[in-house]
Coordinates of C-alpha atoms in Angstrom, one line a residue:
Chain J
X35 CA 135.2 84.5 117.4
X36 CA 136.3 84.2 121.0
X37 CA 136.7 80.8 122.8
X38 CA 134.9 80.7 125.6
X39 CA 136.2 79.5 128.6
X40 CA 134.7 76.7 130.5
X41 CA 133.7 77.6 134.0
X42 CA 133.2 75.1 136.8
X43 CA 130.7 75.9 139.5
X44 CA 130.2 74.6 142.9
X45 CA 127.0 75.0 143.6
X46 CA 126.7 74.6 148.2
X47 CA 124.0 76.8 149.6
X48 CA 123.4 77.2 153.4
X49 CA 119.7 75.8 153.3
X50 CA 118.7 72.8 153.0
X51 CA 119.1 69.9 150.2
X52 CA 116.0 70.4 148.0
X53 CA 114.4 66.5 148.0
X54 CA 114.3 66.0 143.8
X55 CA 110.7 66.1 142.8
X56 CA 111.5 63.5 140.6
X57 CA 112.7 61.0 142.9
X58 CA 109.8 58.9 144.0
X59 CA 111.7 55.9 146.0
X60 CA 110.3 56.1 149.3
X61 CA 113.5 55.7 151.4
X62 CA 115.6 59.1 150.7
X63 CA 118.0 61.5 152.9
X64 CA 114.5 63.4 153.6
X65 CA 112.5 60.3 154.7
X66 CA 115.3 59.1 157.0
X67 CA 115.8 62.6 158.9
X68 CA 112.1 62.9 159.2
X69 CA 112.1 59.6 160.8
X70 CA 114.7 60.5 162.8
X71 CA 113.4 63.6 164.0
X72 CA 109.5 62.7 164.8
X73 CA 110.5 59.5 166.1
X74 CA 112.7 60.7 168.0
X75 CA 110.5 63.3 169.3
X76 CA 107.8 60.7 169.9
X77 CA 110.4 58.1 171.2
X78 CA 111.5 60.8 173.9
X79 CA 108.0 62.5 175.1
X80 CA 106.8 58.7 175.6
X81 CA 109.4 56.9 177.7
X82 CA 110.6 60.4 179.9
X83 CA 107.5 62.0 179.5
X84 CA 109.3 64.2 182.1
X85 CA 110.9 66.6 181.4
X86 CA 110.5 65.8 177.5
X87 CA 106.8 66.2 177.1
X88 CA 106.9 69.3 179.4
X89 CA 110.0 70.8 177.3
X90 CA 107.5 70.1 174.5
X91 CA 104.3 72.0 176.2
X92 CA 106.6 74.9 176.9
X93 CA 108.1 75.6 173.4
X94 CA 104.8 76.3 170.8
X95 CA 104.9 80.0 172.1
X96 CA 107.9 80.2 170.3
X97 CA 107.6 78.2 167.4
X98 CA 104.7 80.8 166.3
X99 CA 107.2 83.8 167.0
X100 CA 110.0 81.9 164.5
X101 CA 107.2 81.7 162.2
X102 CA 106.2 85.0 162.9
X103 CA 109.8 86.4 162.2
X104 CA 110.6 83.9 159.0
X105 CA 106.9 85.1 157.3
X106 CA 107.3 88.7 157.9
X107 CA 111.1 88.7 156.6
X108 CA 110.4 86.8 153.7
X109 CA 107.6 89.4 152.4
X110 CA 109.6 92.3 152.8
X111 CA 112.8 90.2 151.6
X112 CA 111.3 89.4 147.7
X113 CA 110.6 93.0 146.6
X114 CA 114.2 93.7 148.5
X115 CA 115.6 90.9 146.6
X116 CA 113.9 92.2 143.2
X117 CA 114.7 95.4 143.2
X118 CA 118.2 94.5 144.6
X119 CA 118.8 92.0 141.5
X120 CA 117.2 94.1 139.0
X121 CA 119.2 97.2 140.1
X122 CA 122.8 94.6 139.6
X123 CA 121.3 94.2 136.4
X124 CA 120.9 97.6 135.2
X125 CA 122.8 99.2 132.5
X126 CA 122.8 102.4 134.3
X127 CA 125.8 102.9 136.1
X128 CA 124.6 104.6 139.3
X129 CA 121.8 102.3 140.0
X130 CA 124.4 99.6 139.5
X131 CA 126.7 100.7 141.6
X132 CA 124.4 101.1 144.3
X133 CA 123.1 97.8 144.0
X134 CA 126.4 96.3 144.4
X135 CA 127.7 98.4 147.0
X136 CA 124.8 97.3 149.5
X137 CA 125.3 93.6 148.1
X138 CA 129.2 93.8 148.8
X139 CA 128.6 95.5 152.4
X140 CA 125.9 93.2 153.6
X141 CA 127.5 90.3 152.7
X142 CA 130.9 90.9 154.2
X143 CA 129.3 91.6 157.5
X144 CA 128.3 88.7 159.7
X145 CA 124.4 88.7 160.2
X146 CA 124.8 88.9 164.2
X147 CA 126.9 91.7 164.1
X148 CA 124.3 92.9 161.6
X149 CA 121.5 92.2 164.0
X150 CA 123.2 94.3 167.4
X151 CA 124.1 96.9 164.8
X152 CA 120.8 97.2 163.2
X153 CA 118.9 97.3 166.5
X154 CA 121.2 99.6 168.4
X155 CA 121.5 102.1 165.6
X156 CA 117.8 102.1 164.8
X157 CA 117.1 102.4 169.0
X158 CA 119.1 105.7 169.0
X159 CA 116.6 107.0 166.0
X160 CA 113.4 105.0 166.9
X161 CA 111.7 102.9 169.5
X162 CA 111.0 100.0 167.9
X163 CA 109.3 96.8 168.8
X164 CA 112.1 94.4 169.3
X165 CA 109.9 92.1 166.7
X166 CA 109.9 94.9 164.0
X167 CA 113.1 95.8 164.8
X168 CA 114.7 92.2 163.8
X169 CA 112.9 91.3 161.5
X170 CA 114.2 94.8 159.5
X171 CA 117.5 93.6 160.6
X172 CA 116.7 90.0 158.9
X173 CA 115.2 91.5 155.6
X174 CA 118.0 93.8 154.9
X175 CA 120.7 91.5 155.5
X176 CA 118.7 88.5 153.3
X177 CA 117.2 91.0 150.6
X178 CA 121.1 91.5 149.6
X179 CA 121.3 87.4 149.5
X180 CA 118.3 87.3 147.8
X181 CA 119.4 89.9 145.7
X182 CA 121.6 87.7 144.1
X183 CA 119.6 84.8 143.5
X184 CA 117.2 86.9 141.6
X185 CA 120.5 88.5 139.9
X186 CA 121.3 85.0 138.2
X187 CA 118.0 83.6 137.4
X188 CA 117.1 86.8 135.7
X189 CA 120.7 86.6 134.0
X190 CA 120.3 82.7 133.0
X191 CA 116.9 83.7 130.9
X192 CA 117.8 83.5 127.3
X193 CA 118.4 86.7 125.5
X194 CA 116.4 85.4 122.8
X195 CA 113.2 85.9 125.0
X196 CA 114.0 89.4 125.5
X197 CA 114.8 90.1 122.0
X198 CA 111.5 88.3 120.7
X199 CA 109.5 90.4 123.3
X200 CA 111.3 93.9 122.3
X201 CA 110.7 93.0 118.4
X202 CA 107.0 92.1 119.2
X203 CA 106.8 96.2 120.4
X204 CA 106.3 95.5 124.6
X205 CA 108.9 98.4 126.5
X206 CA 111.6 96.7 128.4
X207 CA 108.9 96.9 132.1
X208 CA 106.4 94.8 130.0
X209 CA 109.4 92.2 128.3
X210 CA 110.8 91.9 132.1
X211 CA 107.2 91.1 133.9
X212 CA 105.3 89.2 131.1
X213 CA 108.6 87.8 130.1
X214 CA 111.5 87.5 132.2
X215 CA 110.2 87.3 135.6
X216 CA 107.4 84.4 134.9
X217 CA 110.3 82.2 133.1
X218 CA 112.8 83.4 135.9
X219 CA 110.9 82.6 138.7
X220 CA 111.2 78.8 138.3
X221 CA 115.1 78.9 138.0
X222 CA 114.9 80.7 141.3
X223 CA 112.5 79.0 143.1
X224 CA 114.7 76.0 144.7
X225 CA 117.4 78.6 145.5
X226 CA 115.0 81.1 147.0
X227 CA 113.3 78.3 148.7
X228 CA 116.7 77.5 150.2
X229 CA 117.0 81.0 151.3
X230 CA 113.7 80.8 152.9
X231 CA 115.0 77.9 154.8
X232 CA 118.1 79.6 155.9
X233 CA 116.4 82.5 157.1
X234 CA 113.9 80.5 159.1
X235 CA 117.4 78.9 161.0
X236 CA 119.5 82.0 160.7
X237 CA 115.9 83.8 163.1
X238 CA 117.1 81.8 165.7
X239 CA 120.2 84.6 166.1
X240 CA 117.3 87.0 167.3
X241 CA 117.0 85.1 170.6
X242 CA 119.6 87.6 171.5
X243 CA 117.6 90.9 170.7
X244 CA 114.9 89.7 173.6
X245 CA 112.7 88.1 171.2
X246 CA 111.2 85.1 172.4
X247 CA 111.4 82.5 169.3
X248 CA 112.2 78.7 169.5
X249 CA 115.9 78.9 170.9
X250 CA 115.1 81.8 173.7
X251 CA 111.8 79.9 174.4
X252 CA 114.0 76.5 175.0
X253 CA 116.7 79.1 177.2
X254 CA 114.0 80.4 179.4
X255 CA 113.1 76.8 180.4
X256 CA 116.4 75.6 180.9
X257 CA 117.5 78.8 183.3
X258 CA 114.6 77.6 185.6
X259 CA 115.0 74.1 185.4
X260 CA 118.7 73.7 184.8
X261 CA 117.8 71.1 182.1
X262 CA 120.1 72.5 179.2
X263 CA 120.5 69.4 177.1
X264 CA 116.9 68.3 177.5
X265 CA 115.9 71.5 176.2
X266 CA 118.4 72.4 173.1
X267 CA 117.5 69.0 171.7
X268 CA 114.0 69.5 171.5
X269 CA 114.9 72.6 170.2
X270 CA 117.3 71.0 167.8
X271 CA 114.0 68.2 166.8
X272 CA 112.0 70.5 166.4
X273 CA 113.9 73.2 163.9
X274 CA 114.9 70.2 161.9
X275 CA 110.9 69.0 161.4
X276 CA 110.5 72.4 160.4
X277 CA 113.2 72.5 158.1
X278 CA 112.5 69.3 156.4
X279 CA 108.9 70.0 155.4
X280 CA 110.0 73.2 154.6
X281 CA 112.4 71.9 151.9
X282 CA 109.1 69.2 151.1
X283 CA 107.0 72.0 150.2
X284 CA 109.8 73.7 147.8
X285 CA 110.5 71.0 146.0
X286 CA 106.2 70.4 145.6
X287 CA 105.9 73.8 144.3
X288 CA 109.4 73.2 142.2
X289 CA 107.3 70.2 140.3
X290 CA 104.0 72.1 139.8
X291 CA 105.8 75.0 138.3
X292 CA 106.9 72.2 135.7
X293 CA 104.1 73.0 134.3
X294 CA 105.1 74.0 130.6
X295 CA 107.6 71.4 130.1
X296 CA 107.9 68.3 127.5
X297 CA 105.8 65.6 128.4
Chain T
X287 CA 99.0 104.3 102.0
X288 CA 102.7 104.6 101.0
X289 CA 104.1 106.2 97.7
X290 CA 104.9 103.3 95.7
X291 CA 108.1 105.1 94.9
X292 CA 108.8 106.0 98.6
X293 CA 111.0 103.0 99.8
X294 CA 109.8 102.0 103.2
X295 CA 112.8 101.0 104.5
X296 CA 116.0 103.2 104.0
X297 CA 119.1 102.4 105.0
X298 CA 121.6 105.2 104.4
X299 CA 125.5 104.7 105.2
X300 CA 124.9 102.8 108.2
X301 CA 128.3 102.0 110.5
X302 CA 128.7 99.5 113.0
X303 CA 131.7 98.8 114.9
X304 CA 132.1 95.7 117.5
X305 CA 135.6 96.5 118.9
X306 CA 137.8 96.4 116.4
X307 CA 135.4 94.5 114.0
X308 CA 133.5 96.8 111.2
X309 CA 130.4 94.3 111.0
X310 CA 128.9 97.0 108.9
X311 CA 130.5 99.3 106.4
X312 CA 128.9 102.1 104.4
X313 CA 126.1 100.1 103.7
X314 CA 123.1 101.7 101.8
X315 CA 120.0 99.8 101.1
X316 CA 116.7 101.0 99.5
X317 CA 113.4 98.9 100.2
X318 CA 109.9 99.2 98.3
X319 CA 106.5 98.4 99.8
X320 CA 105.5 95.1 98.7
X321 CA 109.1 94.0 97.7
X322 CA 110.6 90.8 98.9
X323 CA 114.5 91.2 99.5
X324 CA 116.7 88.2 100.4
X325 CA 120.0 88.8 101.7
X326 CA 122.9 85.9 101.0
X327 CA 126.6 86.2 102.1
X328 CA 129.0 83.8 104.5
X329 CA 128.6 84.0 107.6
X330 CA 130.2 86.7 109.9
X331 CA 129.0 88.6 106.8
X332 CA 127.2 91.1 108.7
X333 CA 123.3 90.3 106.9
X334 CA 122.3 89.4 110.2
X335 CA 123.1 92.7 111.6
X336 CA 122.0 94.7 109.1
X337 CA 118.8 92.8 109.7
X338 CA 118.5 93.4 113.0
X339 CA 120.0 97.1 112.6
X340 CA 116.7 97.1 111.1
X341 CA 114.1 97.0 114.1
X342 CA 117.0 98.2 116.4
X343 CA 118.1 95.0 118.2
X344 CA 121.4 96.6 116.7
X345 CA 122.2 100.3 117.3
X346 CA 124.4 101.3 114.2
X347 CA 127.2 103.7 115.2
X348 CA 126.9 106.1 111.9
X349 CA 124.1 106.3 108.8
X350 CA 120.5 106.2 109.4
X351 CA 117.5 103.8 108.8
X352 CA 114.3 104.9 107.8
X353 CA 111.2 102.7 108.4
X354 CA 107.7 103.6 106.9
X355 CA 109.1 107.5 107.7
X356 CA 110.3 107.3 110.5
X357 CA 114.2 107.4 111.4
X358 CA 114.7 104.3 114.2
X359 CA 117.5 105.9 115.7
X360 CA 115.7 109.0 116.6
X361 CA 115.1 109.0 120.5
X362 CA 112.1 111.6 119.6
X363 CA 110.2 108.1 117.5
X364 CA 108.5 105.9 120.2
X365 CA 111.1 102.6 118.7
X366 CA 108.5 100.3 120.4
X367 CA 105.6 101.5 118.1
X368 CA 108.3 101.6 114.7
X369 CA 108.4 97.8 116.6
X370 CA 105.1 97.0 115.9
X371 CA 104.8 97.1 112.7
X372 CA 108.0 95.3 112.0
X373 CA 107.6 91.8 112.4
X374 CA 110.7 89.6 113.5
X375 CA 111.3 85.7 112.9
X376 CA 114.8 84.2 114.9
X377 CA 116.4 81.3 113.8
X378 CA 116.2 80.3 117.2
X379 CA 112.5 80.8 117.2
X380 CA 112.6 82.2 121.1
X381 CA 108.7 81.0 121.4
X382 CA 107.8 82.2 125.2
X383 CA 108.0 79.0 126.7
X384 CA 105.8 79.5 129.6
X385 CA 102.5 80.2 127.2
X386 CA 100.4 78.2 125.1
X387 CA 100.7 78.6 121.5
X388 CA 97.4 80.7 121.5
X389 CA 99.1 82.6 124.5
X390 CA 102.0 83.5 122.3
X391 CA 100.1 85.0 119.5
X392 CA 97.7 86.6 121.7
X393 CA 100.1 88.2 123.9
X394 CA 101.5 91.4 122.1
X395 CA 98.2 92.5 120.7
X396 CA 95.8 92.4 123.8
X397 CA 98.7 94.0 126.0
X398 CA 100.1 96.4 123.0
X399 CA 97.0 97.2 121.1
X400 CA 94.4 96.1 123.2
X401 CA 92.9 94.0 121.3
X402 CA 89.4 92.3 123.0
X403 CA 90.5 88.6 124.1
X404 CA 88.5 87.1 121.9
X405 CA 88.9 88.6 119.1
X406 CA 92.5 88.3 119.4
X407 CA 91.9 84.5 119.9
X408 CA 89.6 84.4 116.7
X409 CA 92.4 86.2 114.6
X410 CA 95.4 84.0 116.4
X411 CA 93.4 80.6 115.2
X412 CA 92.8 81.7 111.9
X413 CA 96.8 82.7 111.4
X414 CA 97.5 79.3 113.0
X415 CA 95.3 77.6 110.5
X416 CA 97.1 80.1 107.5
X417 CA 100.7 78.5 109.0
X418 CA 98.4 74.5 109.3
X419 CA 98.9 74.4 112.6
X420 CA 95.5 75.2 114.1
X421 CA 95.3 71.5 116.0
X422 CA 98.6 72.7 118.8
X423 CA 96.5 76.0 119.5
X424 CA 96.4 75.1 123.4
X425 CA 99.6 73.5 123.6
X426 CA 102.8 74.4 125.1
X427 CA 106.2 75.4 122.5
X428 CA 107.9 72.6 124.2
X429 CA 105.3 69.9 122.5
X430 CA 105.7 71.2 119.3
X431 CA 108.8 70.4 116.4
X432 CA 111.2 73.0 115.0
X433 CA 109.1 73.5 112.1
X434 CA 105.7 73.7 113.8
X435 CA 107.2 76.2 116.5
X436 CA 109.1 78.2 113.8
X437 CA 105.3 78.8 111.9
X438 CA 104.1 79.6 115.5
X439 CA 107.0 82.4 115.5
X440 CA 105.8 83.6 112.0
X441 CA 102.1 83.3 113.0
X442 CA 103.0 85.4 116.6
X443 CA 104.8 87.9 114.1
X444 CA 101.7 88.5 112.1
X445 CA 99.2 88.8 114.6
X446 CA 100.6 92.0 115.8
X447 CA 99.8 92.8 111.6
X448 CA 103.0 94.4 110.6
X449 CA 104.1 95.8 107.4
X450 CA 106.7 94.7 107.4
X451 CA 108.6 90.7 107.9
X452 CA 112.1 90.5 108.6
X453 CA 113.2 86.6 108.4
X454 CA 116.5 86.2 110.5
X455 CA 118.1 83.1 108.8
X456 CA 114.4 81.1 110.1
X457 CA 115.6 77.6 108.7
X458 CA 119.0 77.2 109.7
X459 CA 117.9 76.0 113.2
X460 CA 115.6 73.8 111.5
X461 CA 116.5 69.4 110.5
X462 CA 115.9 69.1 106.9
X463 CA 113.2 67.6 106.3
X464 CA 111.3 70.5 108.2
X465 CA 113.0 73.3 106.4
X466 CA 110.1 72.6 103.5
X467 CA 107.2 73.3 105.8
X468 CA 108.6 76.6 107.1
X469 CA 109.5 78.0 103.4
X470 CA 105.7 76.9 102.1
X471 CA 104.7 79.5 104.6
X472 CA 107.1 81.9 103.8
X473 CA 106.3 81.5 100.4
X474 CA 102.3 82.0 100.6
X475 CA 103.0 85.0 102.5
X476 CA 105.0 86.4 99.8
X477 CA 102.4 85.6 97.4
X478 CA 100.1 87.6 99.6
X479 CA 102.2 90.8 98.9
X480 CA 103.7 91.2 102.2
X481 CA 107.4 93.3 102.2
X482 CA 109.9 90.9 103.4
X483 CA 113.3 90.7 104.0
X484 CA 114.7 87.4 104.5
X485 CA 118.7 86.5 105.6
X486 CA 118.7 82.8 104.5
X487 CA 121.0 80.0 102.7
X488 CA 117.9 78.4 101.0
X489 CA 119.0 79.4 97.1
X490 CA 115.6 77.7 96.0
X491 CA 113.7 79.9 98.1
X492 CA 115.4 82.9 96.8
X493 CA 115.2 82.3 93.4
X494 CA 111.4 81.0 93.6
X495 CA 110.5 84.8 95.7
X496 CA 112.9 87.3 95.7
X497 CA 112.4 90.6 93.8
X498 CA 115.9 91.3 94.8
X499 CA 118.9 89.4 96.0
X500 CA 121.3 90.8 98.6
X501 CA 125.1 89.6 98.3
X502 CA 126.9 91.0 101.5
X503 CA 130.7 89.8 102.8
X504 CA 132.5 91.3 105.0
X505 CA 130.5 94.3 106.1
X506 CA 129.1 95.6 102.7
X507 CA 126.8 95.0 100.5
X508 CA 128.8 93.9 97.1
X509 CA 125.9 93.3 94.6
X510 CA 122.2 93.6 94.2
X511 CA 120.3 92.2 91.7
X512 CA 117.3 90.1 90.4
X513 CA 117.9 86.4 90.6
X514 CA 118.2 85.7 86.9
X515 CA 120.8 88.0 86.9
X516 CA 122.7 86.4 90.1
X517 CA 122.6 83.0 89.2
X518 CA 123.0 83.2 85.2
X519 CA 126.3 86.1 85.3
X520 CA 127.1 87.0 89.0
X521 CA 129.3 89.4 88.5
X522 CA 131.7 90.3 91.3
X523 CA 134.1 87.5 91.6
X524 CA 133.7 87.3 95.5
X525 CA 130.1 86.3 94.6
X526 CA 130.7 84.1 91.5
X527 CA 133.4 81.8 94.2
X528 CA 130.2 81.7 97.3
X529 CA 127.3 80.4 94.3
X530 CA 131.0 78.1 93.2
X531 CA 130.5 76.6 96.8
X532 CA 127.0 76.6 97.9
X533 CA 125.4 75.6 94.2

């Protein structure tokens, strides 16, 4: 018998801290940043009404194209993910290897450099809509992330479940969908949640690639009015509302898929 | 139906290596329809992996194993239909935990056999009421004890109506005063004529069914017999020092 060695993990993920669906005590980290952030928001638009409130006016345009750019990467980033983790998963080699290889590449290159390179190369091929054109640069870049996250939570399932499932007569596709995945999907919802979150503040880098989200909606006002801080920290309010309820509705979903636990 | 002298399950000269580690060595096993077979031995034995060699969770590296006619090694036999009509219990029970009881023993034969959803459901609640459970149909595994979840395992076995049981030492996992429920069951459905083979510690339980008992250590299989004969003159001394211990 071999000894197994005790690993320690540090677990720090670039999101956001997931509020515990179990803690019901009404003043938390969350509460107190949201407070923060609306009434600030509130406190500012109210008693310098300009240039606050007009910052304010100025920025929804933008809000809807970070939206626009988080949704979009985040459907094509889950099959990306899947397939990604699956394919670190798999016994056969070659499919393995690419897996890893796109992991490994992806995630030594910093996701700006990633963006530029993405959209050049693809504008000597293609002409793209700058839109389509980063969010392809977002969803390859988080698909290898993601690729991981679905990598462990498929790798955390007991072995017993796939053993049970094989004896029962269902092929390894069935034992992995009716399963795996169902089981596997609440380890990784908090962590892809997370990613989610860091995607929607990692969009802001498109700002440079002419798309007008949040931060180049908040640039464009400043060049004209000269206000710079004014505008980066309603910029700055408003991504960390977004992020906050964002990391609210994870950890709601986190509890409901609780579903099949002791009572 | 089968030859009654046609074992069902063959096991010819099966190898299996793990590193350096012969977990099985030249072991050769004939099984009859209708026979129960319970397999004893310490553990690290290899029982378990013969077992599981059995339905190939285990691919054995030489020998061949025949089930019902049909050689599991063979990548020409579909191994998810020889599957099917092996039925498998874990100690561990590995219930799926995100379905209902009901779910779990409906499961493999609407997606396998397709099966009509209700009448799966009708069969499912009367194998739940065979195992005395029939009251936890619509609740999760997690609600449920070791014993209770354990039948479930056996009742989810049976729906898929195999010919076969293997038992994978199913009350070791189990506190003691649950073991009882879980052998009562095992015990009816050896009374019922079902061909089981059962790696277990519980020397009541092999006594009260087997046809044949097993003795296995160290990779091979070191003497078969009927339990009169193993537990009046056992006669390889290995064997006479394990009964010494457990007894």
């Amino acid at each position: 018998m071999t000894v197994e060695k005790k690993e320690i993990r540090i677990a720090v993920t670039d999101g956001m801290l997931i509020p515990s669906s179990k803690d019901k005590s009404f003043v938390s980290a969350w509460m107190i940043s949201l407070c923060i952030a609306v009434g600030s928001i509130l406190f500012l638009c109210i008693t310098k009404p300009k240039p606050y409130y007009e910052i304010l006016k100025f920025l929804p345009d933008g809000i809807l194209i970070t939206f626009e750019v988080t949704i979009a990467s985040i459907i094509v980033t889950i099959p990306i993910g899947l397939i990604t983790g699956l394919g670190r998963l798999s016994k056969n080699k070659t499919i393995n290897l690419i897996a890893s290889t796109y992991v490994e590449i992806i995630r030594g290159i910093p996701l700006l450099v990633q963006l530029f390179f993405i959209y050049f190369a693809l504008g000597e091929f293609v002409q793209l809509p700058d839109l389509t054109a980063a969010i392809i640069a977002m969803s390859v870049c988080y698909g290898a992330y993601m690729g991981e996250v679905f990598r462990a939570g498929i790798d955390a399932i007991d072995k017993g479940q796939t053993e049970a499932a094989r004896s029962l007569g269902f092929n390894p596709r069935q034992t992995m969908f009716l399963v795996v995945l169902p089981q596997a999907w609440r380890t990784i919802l908090p962590p892809v949640g997370n990613e989610f979150i860091a995607l929607l503040k990692d969009s802001s880098l498109v700002s440079i690639l002419a798309v007008s989200e949040l931060l180049r909606r908040g640039r464009e006002y400043a060049s004209v009015t000269f206000e710079y801080f004014e505008a980066y920290l309603m910029v700055a309010l408003i991504y960390l509302c977004i992020t906050l309820l964002m990391s609210k509705a994870v950890s709601i979903m986190e509890a409901r898929l609780n579903y099949y636990d002791e009572r | 139906m089968t030859n009654a002298n046609t074992p069902i399950i063959q096991i010819r000269n099966v190898y299996k290596f793990f590193g350096q580690l012969t977990a099985l060595n030249d072991v050769c096993l004939d099984i009859q329809p209708g026979e129960k077979v319970v397999v004893i031995g310490p553990s690290g034995s290899g029982k378990s992996t013969m077992l599981r060699s059995i339905n190939r969770l285990e691919t054995v590296d030489k020998g061949s194993i025949i089930v019902d006619g049909k050689d599991v090694n063979d990548p020409a036999n579909d191994i998810n239909a020889i599957r099917q009509e092996l039925g498998m219990v874990f100690q561990s029970f590995n219930l799926f935990p995100h379905r209902t009881v009901i779910g779990n023993l409906t499961m493999a034969p609407t997606r396998l056999k397709k099966v009509p959803k209700d009448e799966a459901e009708a069969t499912a609640l009367s194998l739940l009421k065979k195992v005395g459970i029939s009251d936890k149909a619509h609740v999760y595994p997690s609600n449920l004890s070791g014993g209770q979840k354990q039948r479930v395992a056996i009742a989810r076995a049976l729906a898929m109506q195999p010919k076969i049981m293997l038992f994978d030492e199913p009350t070791s996992a189990l506190d003691p005063e649950m073991i009882g429920e879980v052998l009562d069951v095992m015990v009816n459905l050896a009374r019922e004529g079902m061909t089981m083979v059962c790696v277990t510690h519980e020397m009541g339980f092999a006594r009260e069914v087997a046809d044949r008992i097993v003795f296995m250590d160290q990779g091979q299989i070191l003497e078969v017999g009927t339990p009169d004969h193993f537990f009046t003159n056992p006669e390889h001394p290995r064997l006479q020092k394990f009964l010494e211990q457990i007894l």
